[in-house]
CSV table of C-alpha atoms in Angstrom, one decimal:
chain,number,residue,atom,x,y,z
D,1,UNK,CA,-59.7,50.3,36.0
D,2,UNK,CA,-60.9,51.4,32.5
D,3,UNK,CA,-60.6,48.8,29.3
D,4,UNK,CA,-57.6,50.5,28.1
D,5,UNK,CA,-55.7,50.4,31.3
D,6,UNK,CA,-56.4,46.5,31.1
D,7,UNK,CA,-55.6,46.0,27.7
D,8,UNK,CA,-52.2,47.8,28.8
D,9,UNK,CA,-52.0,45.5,31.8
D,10,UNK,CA,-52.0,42.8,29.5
D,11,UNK,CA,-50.1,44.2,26.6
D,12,UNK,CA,-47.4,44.8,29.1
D,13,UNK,CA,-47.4,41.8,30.5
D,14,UNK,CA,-47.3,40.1,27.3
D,15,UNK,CA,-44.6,41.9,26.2
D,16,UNK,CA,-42.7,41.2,29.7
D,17,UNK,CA,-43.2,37.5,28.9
D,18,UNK,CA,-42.2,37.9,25.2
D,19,UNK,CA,-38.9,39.4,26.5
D,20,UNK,CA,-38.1,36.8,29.3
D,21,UNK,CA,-38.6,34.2,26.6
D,22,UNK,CA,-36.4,35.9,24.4
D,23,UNK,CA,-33.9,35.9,27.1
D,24,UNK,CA,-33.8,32.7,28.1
D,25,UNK,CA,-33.6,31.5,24.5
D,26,UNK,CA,-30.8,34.1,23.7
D,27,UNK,CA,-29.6,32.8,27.2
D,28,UNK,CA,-29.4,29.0,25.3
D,29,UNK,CA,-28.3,30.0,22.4
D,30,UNK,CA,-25.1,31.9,23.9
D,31,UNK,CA,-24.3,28.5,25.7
D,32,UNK,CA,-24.4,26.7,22.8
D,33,UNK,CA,-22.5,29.1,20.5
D,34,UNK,CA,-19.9,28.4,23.2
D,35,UNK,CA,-19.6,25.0,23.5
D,36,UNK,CA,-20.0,25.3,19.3
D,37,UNK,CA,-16.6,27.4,19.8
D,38,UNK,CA,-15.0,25.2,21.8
D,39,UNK,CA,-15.8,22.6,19.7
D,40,UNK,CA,-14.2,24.7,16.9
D,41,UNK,CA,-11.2,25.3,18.3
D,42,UNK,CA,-10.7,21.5,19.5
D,43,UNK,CA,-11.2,20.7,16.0
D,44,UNK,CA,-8.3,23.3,14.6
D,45,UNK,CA,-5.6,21.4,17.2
D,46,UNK,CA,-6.9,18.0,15.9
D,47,UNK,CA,-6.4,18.6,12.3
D,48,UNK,CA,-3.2,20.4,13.3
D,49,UNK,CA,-1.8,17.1,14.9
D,50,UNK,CA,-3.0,15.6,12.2
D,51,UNK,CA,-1.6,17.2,9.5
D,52,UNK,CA,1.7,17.6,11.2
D,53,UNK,CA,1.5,13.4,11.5
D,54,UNK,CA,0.6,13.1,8.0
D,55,UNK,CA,3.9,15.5,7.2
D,56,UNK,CA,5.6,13.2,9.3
D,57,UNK,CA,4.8,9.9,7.8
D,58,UNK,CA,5.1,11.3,3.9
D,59,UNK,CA,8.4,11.7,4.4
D,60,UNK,CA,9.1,8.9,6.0
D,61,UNK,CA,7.2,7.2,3.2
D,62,UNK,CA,8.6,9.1,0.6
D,63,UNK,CA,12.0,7.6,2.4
D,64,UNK,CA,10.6,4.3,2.0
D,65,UNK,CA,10.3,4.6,-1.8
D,66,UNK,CA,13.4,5.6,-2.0
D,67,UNK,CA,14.8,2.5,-0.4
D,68,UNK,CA,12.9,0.5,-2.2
D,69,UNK,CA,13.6,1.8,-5.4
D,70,UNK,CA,17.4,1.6,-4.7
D,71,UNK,CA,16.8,-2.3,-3.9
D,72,UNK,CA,14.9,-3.0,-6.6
D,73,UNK,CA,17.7,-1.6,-8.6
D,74,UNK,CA,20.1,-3.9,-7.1
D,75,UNK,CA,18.2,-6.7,-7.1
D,76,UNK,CA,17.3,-6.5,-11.0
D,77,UNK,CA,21.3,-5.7,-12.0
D,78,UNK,CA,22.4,-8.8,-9.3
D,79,UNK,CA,19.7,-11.2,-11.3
D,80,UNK,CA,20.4,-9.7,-14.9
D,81,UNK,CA,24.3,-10.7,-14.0
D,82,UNK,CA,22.8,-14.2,-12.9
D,83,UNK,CA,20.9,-14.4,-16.2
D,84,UNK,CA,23.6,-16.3,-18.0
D,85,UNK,CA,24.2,-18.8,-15.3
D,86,UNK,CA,20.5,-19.4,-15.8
D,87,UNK,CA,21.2,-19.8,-19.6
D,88,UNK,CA,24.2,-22.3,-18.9
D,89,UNK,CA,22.4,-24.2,-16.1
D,90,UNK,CA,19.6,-24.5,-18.7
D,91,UNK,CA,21.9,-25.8,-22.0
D,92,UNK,CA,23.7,-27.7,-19.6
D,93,UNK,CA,20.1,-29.7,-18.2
D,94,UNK,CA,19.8,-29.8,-22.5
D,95,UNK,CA,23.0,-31.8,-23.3
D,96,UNK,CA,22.9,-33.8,-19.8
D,97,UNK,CA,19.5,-35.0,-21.7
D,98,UNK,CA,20.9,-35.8,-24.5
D,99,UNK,CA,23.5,-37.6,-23.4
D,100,UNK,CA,21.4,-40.0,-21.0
D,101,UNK,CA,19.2,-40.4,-24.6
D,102,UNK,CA,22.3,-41.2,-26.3
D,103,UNK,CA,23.5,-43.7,-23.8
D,104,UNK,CA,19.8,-45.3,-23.3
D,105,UNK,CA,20.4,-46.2,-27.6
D,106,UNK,CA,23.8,-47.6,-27.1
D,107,UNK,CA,22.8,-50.0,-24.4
D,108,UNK,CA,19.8,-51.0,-25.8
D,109,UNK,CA,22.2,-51.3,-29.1
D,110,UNK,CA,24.7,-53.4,-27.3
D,111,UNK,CA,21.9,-55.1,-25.5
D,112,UNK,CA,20.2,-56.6,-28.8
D,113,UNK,CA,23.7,-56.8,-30.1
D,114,UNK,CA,24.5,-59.1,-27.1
D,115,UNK,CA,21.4,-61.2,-27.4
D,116,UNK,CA,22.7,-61.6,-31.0
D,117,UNK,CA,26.0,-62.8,-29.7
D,118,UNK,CA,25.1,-65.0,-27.3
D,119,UNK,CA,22.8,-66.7,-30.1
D,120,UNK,CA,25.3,-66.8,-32.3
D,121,UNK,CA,27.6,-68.8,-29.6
D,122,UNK,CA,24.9,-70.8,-28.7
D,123,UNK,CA,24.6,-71.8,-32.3
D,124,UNK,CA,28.4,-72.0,-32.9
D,125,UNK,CA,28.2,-74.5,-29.9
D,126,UNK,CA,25.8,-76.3,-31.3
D,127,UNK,CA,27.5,-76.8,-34.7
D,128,UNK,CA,30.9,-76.9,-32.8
D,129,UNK,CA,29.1,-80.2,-31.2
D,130,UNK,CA,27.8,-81.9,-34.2
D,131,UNK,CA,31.3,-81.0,-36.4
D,132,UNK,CA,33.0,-82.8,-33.4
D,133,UNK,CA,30.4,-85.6,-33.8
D,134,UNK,CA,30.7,-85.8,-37.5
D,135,UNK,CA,34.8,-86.2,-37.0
D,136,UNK,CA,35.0,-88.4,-34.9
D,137,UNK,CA,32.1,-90.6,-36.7
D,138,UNK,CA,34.7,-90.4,-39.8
C-alpha cells in the first residue's frame, strides 16, 4: 500500500465516520422535532379549551353585570323613595328634642316656682302663727 492509497483509507474512513455522526445527530434531531410537534399540537387543543372557557365565562360574566346593574337600579329607586321617610324620621328626632328641652325648662320652672311656694307657705304659717298669737294677746 502506497501513501495515497492510505491517505484514501483514512479520508474514507473519516468521511464514513463524519456521515454516521451526521446521522445519528439528524437521527436526534428528527425525534425531537417530533415530540416538538406533539408538543405543538397539544398546545393548539389547550388554548382551544381555553379560549372556548374563557367565551364561556364572558358571557356568563357579561350576564352577571347585567344583573347587577338591574339591582343596583332597583335598589337606588327603592332607597331614593325611602329618602323622605329618612327626612321625616330625622325632623321628627329634631322636634322630639325639642320638646324633651322644652319640658326639662318647665319643670325646672315649676320646680323653683315650687320651692318658692312652699317658702312662701312656710312663711305665711309663720306669720299666720304670730297674727294668731298677737289676737289672742289683745
Amino acid at each position: 500500500m502506497t501513501g495515497g492509497e492510505i491517505a484514501g483509507l483514512i479520508a474514507a474512513s473519516a468521511f464514513a465516520v463524519l456521515v454516521i455522526f451526521i446521522a445519528i445527530v439528524l437521527w436526534k434531531i428528527s425525534k425531537t422535532v417530533d415530540q416538538v410537534t406533539k408538543t405543538v399540537d397539544e398546545a393548539n387543543k389547550t388554548i382551544s379549551v381555553v379560549t372556548n372557557d374563557v367565551d364561556i365565562l364572558s358571557r356568563q360574566v357579561e350576564g352577571l353585570l347585567v344583573k347587577s346593574n338591574d339591582l343596583l337600579n332597583d335598589v337606588n329607586q327603592k332607597v331614593a323613595t325611602i329618602d323622605p321617610l329618612f327626612q321625616a324620621v330625622a325632623d321628627l328626632s329634631d322636634s322630639v328634642s325639642e320638646l324633651n328641652h322644652s319640658s326639662k325648662n318647665l319643670v325646672s320652672k315649676i320646680g323653683s316656682a315650687g320651692k318658692a311656694t312652699s317658702k312662701a307657705g312656710v312663711v305665711g304659717k309663720v306669720g299666720g302663727a304670730a297674727f294668731r298669737a298677737m289676737r289672742s294677746k289683745k
